């Protein structure tokens, strides 16, 4: 299966870049399935129902999130009727929405997508390693799923690399999100899992992690509160990881970064 | 000037890769000046005097460090007689060693190298933004320095991007270190500073940030202490940023990532 | 029932103070049950099997712990045969030892003791609020237990007060440990739970949280590693909370701090 | 000199308790000088100019603050014309307001008050230990000041105890604020400085650190955003440390906690 996982879509710039470029990307890469992290799609803060359907109409099959999932008040209300929207699975029991689900891909294939959140330097949730194990205890490669994709929304590179290796050989891909900067370490791990520490944002890189840069710099320099941050509006780079899986095993045969548009050097898988 | 900045060299694997490849890299890129972060050169923990001279003999002109600078007991004792070794400038006053210095490059040119440490998700030091300003108040591009290189050793992408923009147009390059994963956002900022969020480590990427992976995974999964971590020993990738500066202004004309050897996809500037 | 909960016993000074004073304290307060936190009993770092039996011989019925539980290598090996030693219940599944148990008190009464760890500013474990609920789903006041005691080992006052109120009316006492400084807010919460943000350490207060003060001060001032810290050896203050429960309901009728010996002002319930 | 230092005043409940009780407290303790931390005086968030003058009219001579100092927009605008209002001294250079000042006490005596902020588990500012040294390099006991009072606004007990010992014998008192829970470790340090890890809040203790308890509990349990927190409105306890200094040396002869009103056990020095 030919799969694309996109990093955090930030604001209008990010959304428009995804909407405009997705048709060409889907075609050029002959994609079967697209996951994108949408936790910053609404002006940098969360996601609305309208934006969710905008994204799914753009060709995104599943939208994951992270620590910003509840930034928009409406999200907790609509998430239960939004099967394509995931929130981190390791939130407390009784949290609205779901953290993983099985989706249909072309030709009857099934894709398990799970959204998990790291804990190092983040608000502590329950153990994401145990959460990953619990998901795989129910469904896995060759056991109901033709591909298994983990969006690991986390800050620390140590936790992310450890997470990748912990599930190596049991999932198709572990792709990090949250830092809003793409890493250049796309690789196949030893036992066949595609791995990238961070997919990077789909957003304007002439910014501070997607937000207009004046106020964030002021916060670091002056240590005083500022007005609310606003998303940067320059041309966005669409960033993600392309993964080709072996339909027999569900493991990855190849992975390579996608970066197109905006400030960053272009890269096609 | 043609400059290379390498990320954290981790353990013997990292050192050997740098030593073996540096002659060819220096030649192919026609380098004038090389900076490398050596805070993990001694088995993953700090740097010794012997390793420092190994690195400088390999063709590294200046060795920067970070939070691991004092991991080896001997470092505080020898650092004052090691002009090519820097430690973060924003340590407390009276800290042994120095955080920035002016170095000679070929044809009489002067390179100011400064090592600064971020504070978000790290042990708090004094303000690195103010420290950068204080350095530039004394020496700068056109004022004693033909190139100014900031190694910003920091965890959070937000602090790193803010730092880059804060000094944009006033230094030749801001290159992040510390996360041990190269980012794919090499770019020229608006006013001419070369920027990369993280140079990535010079080390074995089949690992958890350069260390053999079993114990780090166990720490996350079991939450119990383990034996001391040891550096991974597989083939290392040499990772860094190439920057070409304009000798007239000292600003960057071009920058591009270097990645060679080991698990990561090769990239030549 | 007349119950005493003691805070973190630090080093030899703390152990000796507890051993010497416990007989008089037990008698004067006519105690039925004593819990003490022993995570720093072995020179400030963890607890050994020998020290555990020293403590239980001193008149401590149950020894709780916290983030330092595994500081001594032997602990993971002996904890499974030490029914009176608890470690935080919200460690990962398969962690050696147990986090809560039902103990016998005089006249056939049963005391449920649970050890839980907070997450704010600490290494993240699984949700302690959910862990507390899970314990109470099995056993509770009037449902197998005549008293229920929660040692909440946590850093932040906000998490501790929230934890107290979350279990108010359902447990006999929530007593905080970990900060090594006694708080002066002993109170009965609205629905009958005795509460104290932190019991304080049983240790020498002419120190930095129980350790000889020179090196900890140096660490803050110089930001360089030091030799290993050693426990302060001056006269220790025994610190804790006395709770008198109503045998009919298991809730608290009265609570008041105990502080005796050493540098702190004496306080008898 | 007879001095009282009060902890963080939280909301209307805290302000009213201070206003009502201060006359009786001033008289009973024959106070010469009163310092109170006002960072949460305005509904839990910051301080306004009107509230500041309310506090000074109540008999508070100097109002210190902390991390919440800028919660009210107007504060940065009026602080420069408010000589009795301090903000942490170790904010960046060019921060509005001042972090320490010399004040007049009865009979021509001078009191140096300094407000410093810790860094462990807090937003990192510049080194508070170095900031304390810099203040004392200019003015000190017997060198322009008859008493020197340090409000150390910090989270971690280790940093607070280390800070106390670091300035022992050179200042009259080091009193911690910020945790909103009074500690029971009032003591004279070895060389004559009065010390208390935390003064505790002046606020309603039937709360989560002064705020109505439902929403804070929900935040811990559900890990979702809530409405803005509001200050608890029940009867407040006025909490602080009484210090009596020796006019000859400026050091402390005696110190003891004050706790009066509300839920906590009353304590008069
Ligand atoms: Fe994000
Ligand atoms: Fe995020
Ligand atoms: Fe490093
Ligand atoms: Fe580092
Ligand atoms: Fe402890
Ligand atoms: Fe602890
Ligand atoms: Fe406060
Ligand atoms: Fe505060």
PDB file of C-alpha atoms in Angstrom, chain C residues 119-121 127 129 155-159 161-162 165-166 179-190 197 201 205-209 213 216-217 220-221 223 259 263-265, chain D residues 119-121 127 129 155-159 161-162 165-166 179-190 197 201 205-209 213 216-217 220-221 223 259 263-265:
ATOM      1  CA  UNK C 119       2.790  13.539  37.945  1.00  0.00           C
ATOM      2  CA  UNK C 120       3.160  17.302  37.942  1.00  0.00           C
ATOM      3  CA  UNK C 121       6.901  18.112  37.888  1.00  0.00           C
ATOM      4  CA  UNK C 127      -3.005   8.580  36.244  1.00  0.00           C
ATOM      5  CA  UNK C 129      -6.624   9.778  40.204  1.00  0.00           C
ATOM      6  CA  UNK C 155       5.506  17.628  44.206  1.00  0.00           C
ATOM      7  CA  UNK C 156       2.883  20.221  43.306  1.00  0.00           C
ATOM      8  CA  UNK C 157       0.532  21.644  45.902  1.00  0.00           C
ATOM      9  CA  UNK C 158      -2.173  22.010  43.255  1.00  0.00           C
ATOM     10  CA  UNK C 159      -2.136  18.316  42.395  1.00  0.00           C
ATOM     11  CA  UNK C 161      -4.993  19.557  47.103  1.00  0.00           C
ATOM     12  CA  UNK C 162      -6.971  18.420  44.064  1.00  0.00           C
ATOM     13  CA  UNK C 165     -10.696  16.834  47.460  1.00  0.00           C
ATOM     14  CA  UNK C 166     -11.183  14.213  44.741  1.00  0.00           C
ATOM     15  CA  UNK C 179       8.789  17.511  49.371  1.00  0.00           C
ATOM     16  CA  UNK C 180      10.572  16.798  52.680  1.00  0.00           C
ATOM     17  CA  UNK C 181       9.057  19.899  54.260  1.00  0.00           C
ATOM     18  CA  UNK C 182       5.996  19.632  56.508  1.00  0.00           C
ATOM     19  CA  UNK C 183       3.067  21.826  55.608  1.00  0.00           C
ATOM     20  CA  UNK C 184       0.908  23.532  58.183  1.00  0.00           C
ATOM     21  CA  UNK C 185      -2.455  22.891  56.575  1.00  0.00           C
ATOM     22  CA  UNK C 186      -3.654  19.799  58.429  1.00  0.00           C
ATOM     23  CA  UNK C 187      -7.431  19.902  58.136  1.00  0.00           C
ATOM     24  CA  UNK C 188     -10.561  17.876  57.837  1.00  0.00           C
ATOM     25  CA  UNK C 189     -11.938  18.307  54.360  1.00  0.00           C
ATOM     26  CA  UNK C 190     -15.630  18.983  53.884  1.00  0.00           C
ATOM     27  CA  UNK C 197      -0.293  18.576  51.797  1.00  0.00           C
ATOM     28  CA  UNK C 201      10.564  14.401  56.321  1.00  0.00           C
ATOM     29  CA  UNK C 205      16.266  20.080  58.827  1.00  0.00           C
ATOM     30  CA  UNK C 206      19.618  21.842  58.977  1.00  0.00           C
ATOM     31  CA  UNK C 207      20.100  20.642  55.441  1.00  0.00           C
ATOM     32  CA  UNK C 208      18.764  20.852  51.939  1.00  0.00           C
ATOM     33  CA  UNK C 209      15.784  18.474  52.057  1.00  0.00           C
ATOM     34  CA  UNK C 213      23.855  21.392  52.427  1.00  0.00           C
ATOM     35  CA  UNK C 216      23.197  21.036  46.881  1.00  0.00           C
ATOM     36  CA  UNK C 217      23.873  24.769  47.209  1.00  0.00           C
ATOM     37  CA  UNK C 220      22.286  25.525  42.197  1.00  0.00           C
ATOM     38  CA  UNK C 221      24.986  28.179  42.190  1.00  0.00           C
ATOM     39  CA  UNK C 223      25.472  24.374  37.686  1.00  0.00           C
ATOM     40  CA  UNK C 259       6.678  17.264  64.998  1.00  0.00           C
ATOM     41  CA  UNK C 263      15.306  21.922  64.518  1.00  0.00           C
ATOM     42  CA  UNK C 264      11.560  22.372  64.099  1.00  0.00           C
ATOM     43  CA  UNK C 265       9.111  23.706  66.643  1.00  0.00           C
TER      44      UNK C 265
ATOM     45  CA  UNK D 119      13.757  28.342  38.433  1.00  0.00           C
ATOM     46  CA  UNK D 120      13.188  24.705  39.274  1.00  0.00           C
ATOM     47  CA  UNK D 121       9.819  23.662  37.775  1.00  0.00           C
ATOM     48  CA  UNK D 127      20.008  33.031  38.246  1.00  0.00           C
ATOM     49  CA  UNK D 129      21.384  33.169  43.557  1.00  0.00           C
ATOM     50  CA  UNK D 155       8.275  25.907  43.668  1.00  0.00           C
ATOM     51  CA  UNK D 156      10.847  23.341  44.775  1.00  0.00           C
ATOM     52  CA  UNK D 157      11.698  22.826  48.420  1.00  0.00           C
ATOM     53  CA  UNK D 158      15.271  21.931  47.467  1.00  0.00           C
ATOM     54  CA  UNK D 159      15.864  25.255  45.717  1.00  0.00           C
ATOM     55  CA  UNK D 161      16.237  25.492  51.348  1.00  0.00           C
ATOM     56  CA  UNK D 162      19.430  25.908  49.330  1.00  0.00           C
ATOM     57  CA  UNK D 165      21.340  28.573  53.468  1.00  0.00           C
ATOM     58  CA  UNK D 166      23.148  30.421  50.663  1.00  0.00           C
ATOM     59  CA  UNK D 179       3.036  27.194  46.578  1.00  0.00           C
ATOM     60  CA  UNK D 180       0.023  28.649  48.427  1.00  0.00           C
ATOM     61  CA  UNK D 181       0.466  26.187  51.283  1.00  0.00           C
ATOM     62  CA  UNK D 182       2.218  27.234  54.496  1.00  0.00           C
ATOM     63  CA  UNK D 183       5.083  25.075  55.615  1.00  0.00           C
ATOM     64  CA  UNK D 184       5.763  24.267  59.250  1.00  0.00           C
ATOM     65  CA  UNK D 185       9.517  24.680  59.189  1.00  0.00           C
ATOM     66  CA  UNK D 186       9.961  28.225  60.484  1.00  0.00           C
ATOM     67  CA  UNK D 187      13.446  28.283  61.954  1.00  0.00           C
ATOM     68  CA  UNK D 188      16.516  30.360  62.553  1.00  0.00           C
ATOM     69  CA  UNK D 189      19.268  29.107  60.315  1.00  0.00           C
ATOM     70  CA  UNK D 190      22.743  28.574  61.730  1.00  0.00           C
ATOM     71  CA  UNK D 197      10.005  27.406  53.001  1.00  0.00           C
ATOM     72  CA  UNK D 201      -1.451  31.927  50.894  1.00  0.00           C
ATOM     73  CA  UNK D 205      -8.014  26.770  52.014  1.00  0.00           C
ATOM     74  CA  UNK D 206     -11.189  24.890  51.121  1.00  0.00           C
ATOM     75  CA  UNK D 207      -9.963  25.079  47.571  1.00  0.00           C
ATOM     76  CA  UNK D 208      -7.202  24.024  45.228  1.00  0.00           C
ATOM     77  CA  UNK D 209      -4.452  26.537  46.011  1.00  0.00           C
ATOM     78  CA  UNK D 213     -12.024  23.303  43.520  1.00  0.00           C
ATOM     79  CA  UNK D 216      -8.938  22.209  38.983  1.00  0.00           C
ATOM     80  CA  UNK D 217      -9.917  18.671  39.963  1.00  0.00           C
ATOM     81  CA  UNK D 220      -6.323  16.700  36.596  1.00  0.00           C
ATOM     82  CA  UNK D 221      -8.897  13.973  36.102  1.00  0.00           C
ATOM     83  CA  UNK D 223      -7.083  16.411  31.016  1.00  0.00           C
ATOM     84  CA  UNK D 259      -2.017  31.747  60.805  1.00  0.00           C
ATOM     85  CA  UNK D 263      -9.823  26.573  57.792  1.00  0.00           C
ATOM     86  CA  UNK D 264      -6.311  26.273  59.230  1.00  0.00           C
ATOM     87  CA  UNK D 265      -5.352  25.833  62.851  1.00  0.00           C
TER      88      UNK D 265
END
